[in-house]
Amino acid sequence: MHEKNLSSPARFEDLAKALLDCGRVSEALSWVQRGLETFPTERLDDLLSLAVALELDLGHSEAVEQYAWRRFERNAGCEGFFRLLTVAEKVGRSSVLRARALDYLWQQVADDESSSGIARRSRWQKPKRGELVSIFLREGDDEAMWQAFSSGPVAAELWAQVAEVRGKTHHEEAIALYRRLLPVLVESGSQGSHYEAAFSVVKKIKALREVHGQLGMFGDELAEIRLEWKRKRNFMKLLETL
């Protein structure tokens, strides 16, 4: 019945799973492979993931790596990177595939930040460098994270997390980043949630100054912030509570 309708990758996946339920692993893999060949330009994450699982069951390490890498290339970013490493660990290829994946991502960053890449990027697309920053944040490699972050454009949504980490060892750099983030938050709209986020950033600046005995400097910074956004009355009300 399944074989009569093979109009999408999902149909091949369903057939493969039906065969797998019957313990026919090799036949299931054959249908997965046919699906991948039939729809080379479609979204194939599910089929590729099934191929990885089946090849693992069959003990075909080289094929596992090939399918896992193909899946990574189709979703090359932080999440795809860690999915790849999960598979790499199972086949004893963690260090090799980690290095290969990082090289691939850095090449993507170079292309993204080239003149042609900048021209192609729409206003809604995030700079690819942020994927590497996210990877290093997740791995806890603070210096690699900062080096990646400070060497090119990164979406503002990561700035607070980067500043939080950087503030543990280099508070002035963290404060400078928080100050960069403030106008992004304050000017992003009149909704209270934006002002609350901006107020949280100001409190983080104060906390860092206090830890380092620099509350006098914070007083000057707070005065500058109040002067710059004195027309934002709701934001001013929040600042009055400091």
CSV table of C-alpha atoms in Angstrom, one decimal:
chain,number,residue,atom,x,y,z
A,1,MET,CA,0.0,0.0,0.0
A,2,HIS,CA,2.8,2.4,0.9
A,3,GLU,CA,4.6,1.7,-2.3
A,4,LYS,CA,1.7,3.1,-4.4
A,5,ASN,CA,2.2,6.6,-3.0
A,6,LEU,CA,5.8,7.8,-3.0
A,7,SER,CA,5.1,11.4,-3.7
A,8,SER,CA,7.1,12.9,-0.8
A,9,PRO,CA,10.1,12.1,1.5
A,10,ALA,CA,7.6,11.4,4.3
A,11,ARG,CA,6.1,8.5,2.3
A,12,PHE,CA,9.5,6.9,2.0
A,13,GLU,CA,10.1,7.5,5.7
A,14,ASP,CA,6.7,5.8,6.6
A,15,LEU,CA,7.5,2.8,4.4
A,16,ALA,CA,11.0,2.5,6.0
A,17,LYS,CA,9.5,2.6,9.5
A,18,ALA,CA,6.9,0.0,8.6
A,19,LEU,CA,9.7,-2.3,7.5
A,20,LEU,CA,11.7,-1.5,10.6
A,21,ASP,CA,8.8,-2.4,12.8
A,22,CYS,CA,9.0,-5.8,11.2
A,23,GLY,CA,12.7,-6.1,11.9
A,24,ARG,CA,13.7,-5.7,8.2
A,25,VAL,CA,16.4,-3.1,8.8
A,26,SER,CA,18.3,-3.5,5.6
A,27,GLU,CA,15.2,-3.1,3.5
A,28,ALA,CA,14.2,-0.1,5.6
A,29,LEU,CA,17.5,1.5,4.9
A,30,SER,CA,17.1,0.8,1.2
A,31,TRP,CA,13.9,2.7,1.1
A,32,VAL,CA,15.5,5.6,3.0
A,33,GLN,CA,18.3,5.7,0.5
A,34,ARG,CA,15.7,5.7,-2.4
A,35,GLY,CA,13.9,8.6,-0.7
A,36,LEU,CA,17.1,10.6,-0.4
A,37,GLU,CA,17.9,10.0,-4.1
A,38,THR,CA,14.4,10.8,-5.2
A,39,PHE,CA,14.1,14.2,-3.4
A,40,PRO,CA,17.7,15.6,-3.4
A,41,THR,CA,16.5,19.2,-3.0
A,42,GLU,CA,13.7,18.7,-0.4
A,43,ARG,CA,14.0,19.0,3.4
A,44,LEU,CA,15.4,15.7,4.4
A,45,ASP,CA,16.3,16.0,8.0
A,46,ASP,CA,13.9,13.2,9.1
A,47,LEU,CA,15.1,10.8,6.4
A,48,LEU,CA,18.8,11.6,7.1
A,49,SER,CA,18.2,11.1,10.8
A,50,LEU,CA,16.6,7.7,10.1
A,51,ALA,CA,19.5,6.8,7.8
A,52,VAL,CA,22.0,7.6,10.6
A,53,ALA,CA,20.0,5.5,13.1
A,54,LEU,CA,19.8,2.5,10.7
A,55,GLU,CA,23.4,2.7,9.8
A,56,LEU,CA,24.3,2.8,13.4
A,57,ASP,CA,22.2,-0.3,14.0
A,58,LEU,CA,24.0,-2.1,11.2
A,59,GLY,CA,27.4,-1.0,12.5
A,60,HIS,CA,28.4,0.9,9.4
A,61,SER,CA,30.5,3.7,10.9
A,62,GLU,CA,31.6,5.3,7.7
A,63,ALA,CA,28.1,5.5,6.3
A,64,VAL,CA,26.9,6.9,9.6
A,65,GLU,CA,29.5,9.7,9.3
A,66,GLN,CA,28.5,10.5,5.8
A,67,TYR,CA,24.8,10.8,6.5
A,68,ALA,CA,25.4,12.8,9.7
A,69,TRP,CA,27.7,15.2,7.8
A,70,ARG,CA,25.1,15.6,5.1
A,71,ARG,CA,22.5,16.4,7.7
A,72,PHE,CA,24.8,18.9,9.3
A,73,GLU,CA,25.5,20.7,5.9
A,74,ARG,CA,21.8,21.1,5.4
A,75,ASN,CA,21.4,22.8,8.9
A,76,ALA,CA,24.9,24.2,9.6
A,77,GLY,CA,24.6,26.0,12.8
A,78,CYS,CA,24.8,25.6,16.6
A,79,GLU,CA,22.0,23.0,16.9
A,80,GLY,CA,23.3,21.1,13.8
A,81,PHE,CA,26.8,21.2,15.2
A,82,PHE,CA,25.8,19.5,18.5
A,83,ARG,CA,23.6,16.9,16.7
A,84,LEU,CA,26.7,16.1,14.6
A,85,LEU,CA,28.9,15.7,17.7
A,86,THR,CA,26.4,13.4,19.3
A,87,VAL,CA,26.7,11.0,16.4
A,88,ALA,CA,30.5,11.5,16.1
A,89,GLU,CA,30.9,10.4,19.7
A,90,LYS,CA,29.1,7.1,18.9
A,91,VAL,CA,31.5,6.3,16.0
A,92,GLY,CA,34.6,7.5,17.7
A,93,ARG,CA,35.1,10.6,15.5
A,94,SER,CA,34.4,13.4,17.8
A,95,SER,CA,37.7,15.4,17.4
A,96,VAL,CA,37.8,14.9,13.7
A,97,LEU,CA,34.2,15.9,13.0
A,98,ARG,CA,34.3,18.8,15.5
A,99,ALA,CA,37.3,20.3,13.7
A,100,ARG,CA,35.8,19.7,10.3
A,101,ALA,CA,32.5,21.3,11.3
A,102,LEU,CA,34.1,24.4,12.8
A,103,ASP,CA,36.2,24.8,9.7
A,104,TYR,CA,33.0,24.6,7.6
A,105,LEU,CA,31.2,27.1,9.8
A,106,TRP,CA,34.1,29.6,9.7
A,107,GLN,CA,34.1,29.3,5.9
A,108,GLN,CA,30.4,30.1,6.0
A,109,VAL,CA,31.1,33.2,8.1
A,110,ALA,CA,33.8,34.3,5.7
A,111,ASP,CA,31.4,34.0,2.8
A,112,ASP,CA,28.6,35.7,4.8
A,113,GLU,CA,30.8,38.7,5.7
A,114,SER,CA,32.3,39.1,2.2
A,115,SER,CA,31.0,42.0,0.1
A,116,SER,CA,28.9,39.6,-2.0
A,117,GLY,CA,27.6,37.9,1.1
A,118,ILE,CA,26.6,41.2,2.7
A,119,ALA,CA,24.8,42.2,-0.5
A,120,ARG,CA,22.9,38.9,-0.5
A,121,ARG,CA,21.8,39.0,3.1
A,122,SER,CA,18.3,40.3,3.7
A,123,ARG,CA,17.5,42.5,6.7
A,124,TRP,CA,15.8,39.6,8.3
A,125,GLN,CA,18.8,37.2,8.1
A,126,LYS,CA,21.1,37.0,11.1
A,127,PRO,CA,24.9,37.1,10.6
A,128,LYS,CA,26.2,33.6,10.6
A,129,ARG,CA,29.0,34.4,13.1
A,130,GLY,CA,26.4,34.2,15.8
A,131,GLU,CA,26.2,30.4,15.3
A,132,LEU,CA,29.9,30.1,16.3
A,133,VAL,CA,29.4,32.4,19.3
A,134,SER,CA,26.5,30.2,20.4
A,135,ILE,CA,28.6,27.1,20.1
A,136,PHE,CA,31.4,28.5,22.2
A,137,LEU,CA,28.9,29.8,24.8
A,138,ARG,CA,27.4,26.3,25.1
A,139,GLU,CA,30.8,24.7,25.4
A,140,GLY,CA,31.9,27.2,28.0
A,141,ASP,CA,34.9,28.3,26.0
A,142,ASP,CA,34.7,32.0,27.1
A,143,GLU,CA,37.8,33.2,25.3
A,144,ALA,CA,36.9,31.5,22.0
A,145,MET,CA,33.4,33.0,22.4
A,146,TRP,CA,34.7,36.5,22.9
A,147,GLN,CA,37.2,36.3,20.1
A,148,ALA,CA,34.4,35.1,17.7
A,149,PHE,CA,32.0,37.8,19.0
A,150,SER,CA,34.4,40.7,18.9
A,151,SER,CA,35.7,40.0,15.4
A,152,GLY,CA,32.6,40.6,13.4
A,153,PRO,CA,28.8,41.2,13.4
A,154,VAL,CA,26.6,39.2,15.7
A,155,ALA,CA,22.8,39.6,16.2
A,156,ALA,CA,21.8,41.7,19.2
A,157,GLU,CA,19.8,38.9,20.7
A,158,LEU,CA,23.1,37.3,21.8
A,159,TRP,CA,24.7,40.4,23.3
A,160,ALA,CA,23.3,40.1,26.8
A,161,GLN,CA,24.4,36.5,27.2
A,162,VAL,CA,27.9,37.4,25.9
A,163,ALA,CA,28.1,40.3,28.3
A,164,GLU,CA,27.0,38.2,31.2
A,165,VAL,CA,29.9,35.8,30.5
A,166,ARG,CA,32.4,38.4,29.7
A,167,GLY,CA,31.6,40.3,32.9
A,168,LYS,CA,33.0,37.5,35.0
A,169,THR,CA,36.6,38.3,33.9
A,170,HIS,CA,36.5,41.6,31.9
A,171,HIS,CA,33.9,43.8,33.4
A,172,GLU,CA,34.7,46.9,31.4
A,173,GLU,CA,34.2,45.1,28.1
A,174,ALA,CA,30.9,43.7,29.4
A,175,ILE,CA,29.7,47.1,30.4
A,176,ALA,CA,30.7,48.6,27.0
A,177,LEU,CA,28.6,45.8,25.4
A,178,TYR,CA,25.7,46.5,27.7
A,179,ARG,CA,25.8,50.1,26.8
A,180,ARG,CA,25.7,49.1,23.1
A,181,LEU,CA,22.6,47.0,23.8
A,182,LEU,CA,20.7,49.7,25.7
A,183,PRO,CA,19.6,51.8,22.6
A,184,VAL,CA,18.6,48.6,20.8
A,185,LEU,CA,16.2,47.8,23.7
A,186,VAL,CA,15.0,51.3,24.5
A,187,GLU,CA,14.3,52.2,20.9
A,188,SER,CA,12.7,48.9,19.9
A,189,GLY,CA,9.2,50.1,20.8
A,190,SER,CA,7.1,51.6,23.5
A,191,GLN,CA,6.0,48.3,25.0
A,192,GLY,CA,6.8,47.8,28.7
A,193,SER,CA,8.6,44.6,28.0
A,194,HIS,CA,11.3,46.5,26.1
A,195,TYR,CA,11.8,48.9,28.9
A,196,GLU,CA,11.9,46.1,31.5
A,197,ALA,CA,14.7,44.5,29.4
A,198,ALA,CA,16.6,47.8,29.2
A,199,PHE,CA,16.2,48.3,32.9
A,200,SER,CA,17.6,44.9,33.6
A,201,VAL,CA,20.7,45.8,31.5
A,202,VAL,CA,21.1,49.0,33.6
A,203,LYS,CA,20.9,47.0,36.8
A,204,LYS,CA,23.6,44.6,35.5
A,205,ILE,CA,25.9,47.6,34.8
A,206,LYS,CA,25.3,48.8,38.3
A,207,ALA,CA,26.0,45.3,39.7
A,208,LEU,CA,29.3,45.1,37.9
A,209,ARG,CA,30.3,48.6,39.0
A,210,GLU,CA,29.4,47.8,42.6
A,211,VAL,CA,31.5,44.6,42.6
A,212,HIS,CA,34.5,46.5,41.4
A,213,GLY,CA,34.0,49.5,43.8
A,214,GLN,CA,33.0,51.9,41.0
A,215,LEU,CA,29.6,53.1,42.0
A,216,GLY,CA,30.7,56.6,41.4
A,217,MET,CA,31.2,55.8,37.7
A,218,PHE,CA,27.8,54.2,37.6
A,219,GLY,CA,26.3,57.4,38.9
A,220,ASP,CA,27.8,59.2,35.9
A,221,GLU,CA,26.6,56.5,33.5
A,222,LEU,CA,23.1,56.6,35.0
A,223,ALA,CA,23.0,60.4,34.5
A,224,GLU,CA,24.0,60.0,30.9
A,225,ILE,CA,21.3,57.3,30.3
A,226,ARG,CA,18.6,59.5,31.9
A,227,LEU,CA,19.7,62.5,29.8
A,228,GLU,CA,19.7,60.4,26.6
A,229,TRP,CA,16.2,58.9,27.1
A,230,LYS,CA,14.5,61.6,29.2
A,231,ARG,CA,11.5,61.5,26.9
A,232,LYS,CA,10.9,57.8,27.6
A,233,ARG,CA,8.8,58.4,30.6
A,234,ASN,CA,8.0,54.8,31.5
A,235,PHE,CA,11.7,54.0,31.2
A,236,MET,CA,12.5,56.9,33.5
A,237,LYS,CA,10.1,55.6,36.1
A,238,LEU,CA,12.0,52.4,36.2
A,239,LEU,CA,15.3,54.1,36.6
A,240,GLU,CA,14.0,56.1,39.5
A,241,THR,CA,13.8,52.9,41.5
A,242,LEU,CA,17.6,52.4,41.4
